[in-house]
């Protein structure tokens, strides 16, 4: 099966360096020097469309522009690109959310995908008026999606839930096609909601063996619900004509991190309630490599091992955890020659990943590096029924 690729819209700003912030980091910590104007985001969206990406993910949170409004504007500047709109279900009624999605589908010809973000940070949730704890937020998300999916299927929905109550809810015109629901989360509460309601389960970019273990857990839960999910992964990418050039770019990004910036970011991220964020932090050790003047700080000698240390940021061959030092959320990148990156994608495909949500700094230029050089290789491999020739470590 040919994998699906999505790009990312940096609605908190872009840069030739890593833009931080989010997921517990202080507001104003982004460090972007390319503002997220509609003109610049249009350039990225049009490039992604031209290069053959299926959709583009937008983030959600106080640090970025609103995803619904921004992408609705961008649909008027593009022709085919779908928009994977991230939103938090606790901030609006499920009936209104279902209606908004239906309107979006009709006005765009079916170009909406929904990334449901429950919200892992209580402090930010409280700023929006939401005072539920984490497990209660996931319970509410499940009730929200139960209502939304019932409405999308043309039903009349009444629910007296613990967190959501609606009576006689119905849409005058359900969406066609019904938007796919994307959902992430690593806690037991999150996995249960994903199994019951998600169409595509998203994970952040851990090494293949760890991703395989998570996929197995979610698949088992979904099968118990009589459902089959697709699986996707969220990663950054640094692909160049040679491996040396790609790692030199990773080194350039790393050289832009100051110890103070890393410590400030990690201080906020360590307070995160997100299980996925905790797993990201465990990959890199939380501090800069001690020897930035030597290549082993990027690519240590010997066999790579799962789980990084302060001097080991390549946590699996071609998977680099350096971005997570200053950025919340997705903190790992595919790094290497175009062929090496394609082969690593093949490894993820072999364990069940069907969708890839990618980004890179800057997002405009990096879209071309990947789209012009790696996408054709991956699609050729898929057409020939091939994945990676490199076995996934046990």
mmCIF file of N, CA and C in Angstrom, residues 277-336:
data_model
loop_
_atom_site.group_PDB
_atom_site.id
_atom_site.type_symbol
_atom_site.label_atom_id
_atom_site.label_comp_id
_atom_site.label_asym_id
_atom_site.label_seq_id
_atom_site.Cartn_x
_atom_site.Cartn_y
_atom_site.Cartn_z
ATOM 1 N N UNK A 277 4.783 13.362 25.886
ATOM 2 C CA UNK A 277 5.899 14.286 26.100
ATOM 3 C C UNK A 277 6.945 13.665 27.016
ATOM 4 N N UNK A 278 6.504 12.925 28.029
ATOM 5 C CA UNK A 278 7.458 12.246 28.907
ATOM 6 C C UNK A 278 8.313 11.261 28.107
ATOM 7 N N UNK A 279 7.683 10.552 27.179
ATOM 8 C CA UNK A 279 8.432 9.601 26.350
ATOM 9 C C UNK A 279 9.406 10.318 25.436
ATOM 10 N N UNK A 280 9.029 11.510 24.936
ATOM 11 C CA UNK A 280 9.952 12.293 24.117
ATOM 12 C C UNK A 280 11.165 12.732 24.942
ATOM 13 N N UNK A 281 10.923 13.207 26.161
ATOM 14 C CA UNK A 281 12.024 13.679 27.005
ATOM 15 C C UNK A 281 12.998 12.555 27.326
ATOM 16 N N UNK A 282 12.490 11.352 27.453
ATOM 17 C CA UNK A 282 13.356 10.219 27.795
ATOM 18 C C UNK A 282 14.327 9.866 26.672
ATOM 19 N N UNK A 283 14.075 10.359 25.467
ATOM 20 C CA UNK A 283 14.915 9.986 24.336
ATOM 21 C C UNK A 283 16.235 10.744 24.281
ATOM 22 N N UNK A 284 16.275 11.965 24.824
ATOM 23 C CA UNK A 284 17.470 12.795 24.612
ATOM 24 C C UNK A 284 18.194 13.206 25.885
ATOM 25 N N UNK A 285 17.655 12.943 27.039
ATOM 26 C CA UNK A 285 18.363 13.240 28.270
ATOM 27 C C UNK A 285 18.210 14.650 28.784
ATOM 28 N N UNK A 286 17.666 15.578 27.984
ATOM 29 C CA UNK A 286 17.317 16.900 28.489
ATOM 30 C C UNK A 286 18.409 17.928 28.521
ATOM 31 N N UNK A 287 19.581 17.648 27.927
ATOM 32 C CA UNK A 287 20.644 18.655 27.937
ATOM 33 C C UNK A 287 21.462 18.545 26.661
ATOM 34 N N UNK A 288 22.205 19.608 26.352
ATOM 35 C CA UNK A 288 23.044 19.622 25.167
ATOM 36 C C UNK A 288 24.165 18.595 25.278
ATOM 37 N N UNK A 289 24.617 18.032 24.152
ATOM 38 C CA UNK A 289 25.806 17.176 24.178
ATOM 39 C C UNK A 289 26.981 17.943 24.772
ATOM 40 N N UNK A 290 27.823 17.244 25.477
ATOM 41 C CA UNK A 290 28.918 17.895 26.174
ATOM 42 C C UNK A 290 30.067 18.249 25.248
ATOM 43 N N UNK A 291 30.121 17.622 24.084
ATOM 44 C CA UNK A 291 31.257 17.846 23.174
ATOM 45 C C UNK A 291 30.721 18.224 21.809
ATOM 46 N N UNK A 292 30.288 19.475 21.672
ATOM 47 C CA UNK A 292 29.713 19.906 20.404
ATOM 48 C C UNK A 292 30.745 20.074 19.305
ATOM 49 N N UNK A 293 32.026 20.020 19.646
ATOM 50 C CA UNK A 293 33.061 20.183 18.624
ATOM 51 C C UNK A 293 33.485 18.861 18.009
ATOM 52 N N UNK A 294 32.710 17.792 18.243
ATOM 53 C CA UNK A 294 33.073 16.498 17.655
ATOM 54 C C UNK A 294 31.819 15.822 17.139
ATOM 55 N N UNK A 295 31.949 15.131 16.035
ATOM 56 C CA UNK A 295 30.786 14.481 15.432
ATOM 57 C C UNK A 295 30.137 13.432 16.318
ATOM 58 N N UNK A 296 30.867 12.755 17.243
ATOM 59 C CA UNK A 296 30.167 11.785 18.074
ATOM 60 C C UNK A 296 29.018 12.370 18.887
ATOM 61 N N UNK A 297 28.988 13.689 19.089
ATOM 62 C CA UNK A 297 27.852 14.273 19.806
ATOM 63 C C UNK A 297 26.571 14.115 19.008
ATOM 64 N N UNK A 298 26.709 13.925 17.694
ATOM 65 C CA UNK A 298 25.543 13.696 16.859
ATOM 66 C C UNK A 298 25.393 12.221 16.519
ATOM 67 N N UNK A 299 26.505 11.585 16.207
ATOM 68 C CA UNK A 299 26.445 10.192 15.766
ATOM 69 C C UNK A 299 27.482 9.387 16.537
ATOM 70 N N UNK A 300 27.143 8.877 17.714
ATOM 71 C CA UNK A 300 28.115 8.155 18.533
ATOM 72 C C UNK A 300 28.587 6.884 17.853
ATOM 73 N N UNK A 301 29.790 6.489 18.180
ATOM 74 C CA UNK A 301 30.297 5.250 17.630
ATOM 75 C C UNK A 301 29.643 4.049 18.279
ATOM 76 N N UNK A 302 29.810 2.914 17.660
ATOM 77 C CA UNK A 302 29.229 1.696 18.197
ATOM 78 C C UNK A 302 27.770 1.541 17.823
ATOM 79 N N UNK A 303 27.162 0.512 18.337
ATOM 80 C CA UNK A 303 25.769 0.206 18.005
ATOM 81 C C UNK A 303 24.845 1.218 18.653
ATOM 82 N N UNK A 304 23.919 1.774 17.901
ATOM 83 C CA UNK A 304 22.973 2.699 18.496
ATOM 84 C C UNK A 304 22.066 1.980 19.483
ATOM 85 N N UNK A 305 21.565 2.721 20.452
ATOM 86 C CA UNK A 305 20.706 2.119 21.455
ATOM 87 C C UNK A 305 19.452 2.958 21.632
ATOM 88 N N UNK A 306 18.372 2.335 22.029
ATOM 89 C CA UNK A 306 17.123 3.053 22.231
ATOM 90 C C UNK A 306 17.225 3.860 23.514
ATOM 91 N N UNK A 307 16.956 5.151 23.428
ATOM 92 C CA UNK A 307 17.040 6.026 24.580
ATOM 93 C C UNK A 307 18.319 6.816 24.539
ATOM 94 N N UNK A 308 18.227 8.107 24.481
ATOM 95 C CA UNK A 308 19.408 8.933 24.335
ATOM 96 C C UNK A 308 20.027 9.313 25.662
ATOM 97 N N UNK A 309 21.243 9.829 25.611
ATOM 98 C CA UNK A 309 21.896 10.440 26.756
ATOM 99 C C UNK A 309 22.362 11.798 26.301
ATOM 100 N N UNK A 310 23.040 12.527 27.200
ATOM 101 C CA UNK A 310 23.485 13.869 26.830
ATOM 102 C C UNK A 310 24.498 13.848 25.706
ATOM 103 N N UNK A 311 25.144 12.710 25.472
ATOM 104 C CA UNK A 311 26.120 12.635 24.387
ATOM 105 C C UNK A 311 25.656 11.716 23.265
ATOM 106 N N UNK A 312 24.384 11.376 23.244
ATOM 107 C CA UNK A 312 23.866 10.446 22.245
ATOM 108 C C UNK A 312 22.511 10.945 21.785
ATOM 109 N N UNK A 313 22.496 11.632 20.666
ATOM 110 C CA UNK A 313 21.245 12.167 20.146
ATOM 111 C C UNK A 313 20.735 11.384 18.948
ATOM 112 N N UNK A 314 21.528 10.454 18.420
ATOM 113 C CA UNK A 314 21.036 9.556 17.376
ATOM 114 C C UNK A 314 20.556 8.294 18.081
ATOM 115 N N UNK A 315 19.261 8.170 18.271
ATOM 116 C CA UNK A 315 18.696 7.154 19.152
ATOM 117 C C UNK A 315 18.321 5.867 18.403
ATOM 118 N N UNK A 316 18.418 5.915 17.103
ATOM 119 C CA UNK A 316 18.227 4.780 16.202
ATOM 120 C C UNK A 316 18.886 5.232 14.907
ATOM 121 N N UNK A 317 19.464 4.357 14.108
ATOM 122 C CA UNK A 317 20.143 4.819 12.899
ATOM 123 C C UNK A 317 19.270 5.743 12.050
ATOM 124 N N UNK A 318 19.697 7.010 11.950
ATOM 125 C CA UNK A 318 18.969 7.991 11.158
ATOM 126 C C UNK A 318 17.862 8.711 11.891
ATOM 127 N N UNK A 319 17.647 8.429 13.177
ATOM 128 C CA UNK A 319 16.600 9.098 13.967
ATOM 129 C C UNK A 319 17.280 9.933 15.042
ATOM 130 N N UNK A 320 17.093 11.251 14.943
ATOM 131 C CA UNK A 320 17.829 12.216 15.768
ATOM 132 C C UNK A 320 16.876 12.912 16.731
ATOM 133 N N UNK A 321 17.231 12.939 18.014
ATOM 134 C CA UNK A 321 16.362 13.499 19.048
ATOM 135 C C UNK A 321 16.711 14.927 19.427
ATOM 136 N N UNK A 322 17.570 15.592 18.658
ATOM 137 C CA UNK A 322 18.030 16.916 19.056
ATOM 138 C C UNK A 322 16.944 17.977 19.098
ATOM 139 N N UNK A 323 15.953 17.896 18.210
ATOM 140 C CA UNK A 323 14.937 18.945 18.151
ATOM 141 C C UNK A 323 14.137 19.012 19.445
ATOM 142 N N UNK A 324 13.947 17.881 20.098
ATOM 143 C CA UNK A 324 13.193 17.853 21.340
ATOM 144 C C UNK A 324 13.862 18.566 22.489
ATOM 145 N N UNK A 325 15.119 19.000 22.320
ATOM 146 C CA UNK A 325 15.774 19.758 23.384
ATOM 147 C C UNK A 325 15.127 21.124 23.591
ATOM 148 N N UNK A 326 14.563 21.696 22.539
ATOM 149 C CA UNK A 326 13.987 23.036 22.667
ATOM 150 C C UNK A 326 12.534 23.113 22.209
ATOM 151 N N UNK A 327 12.012 22.045 21.652
ATOM 152 C CA UNK A 327 10.651 22.059 21.125
ATOM 153 C C UNK A 327 9.794 21.025 21.818
ATOM 154 N N UNK A 328 8.606 21.431 22.258
ATOM 155 C CA UNK A 328 7.668 20.489 22.808
ATOM 156 C C UNK A 328 6.980 19.697 21.715
ATOM 157 N N UNK A 329 6.381 18.578 22.096
ATOM 158 C CA UNK A 329 5.698 17.741 21.109
ATOM 159 C C UNK A 329 6.681 16.900 20.330
ATOM 160 N N UNK A 330 6.456 16.793 19.021
ATOM 161 C CA UNK A 330 7.332 15.991 18.177
ATOM 162 C C UNK A 330 8.764 16.506 18.286
ATOM 163 N N UNK A 331 9.683 15.645 18.688
ATOM 164 C CA UNK A 331 11.043 16.104 18.955
ATOM 165 C C UNK A 331 12.125 15.334 18.237
ATOM 166 N N UNK A 332 11.759 14.471 17.291
ATOM 167 C CA UNK A 332 12.755 13.668 16.584
ATOM 168 C C UNK A 332 12.691 13.923 15.085
ATOM 169 N N UNK A 333 13.819 13.694 14.424
ATOM 170 C CA UNK A 333 13.921 13.960 12.982
ATOM 171 C C UNK A 333 14.559 12.783 12.275
ATOM 172 N N UNK A 334 14.075 12.519 11.052
ATOM 173 C CA UNK A 334 14.737 11.606 10.131
ATOM 174 C C UNK A 334 15.909 12.360 9.520
ATOM 175 N N UNK A 335 17.131 11.840 9.650
ATOM 176 C CA UNK A 335 18.319 12.536 9.168
ATOM 177 C C UNK A 335 19.146 11.585 8.311
ATOM 178 N N UNK A 336 19.517 12.048 7.115
ATOM 179 C CA UNK A 336 20.382 11.234 6.273
ATOM 180 C C UNK A 336 20.269 11.605 4.817
#
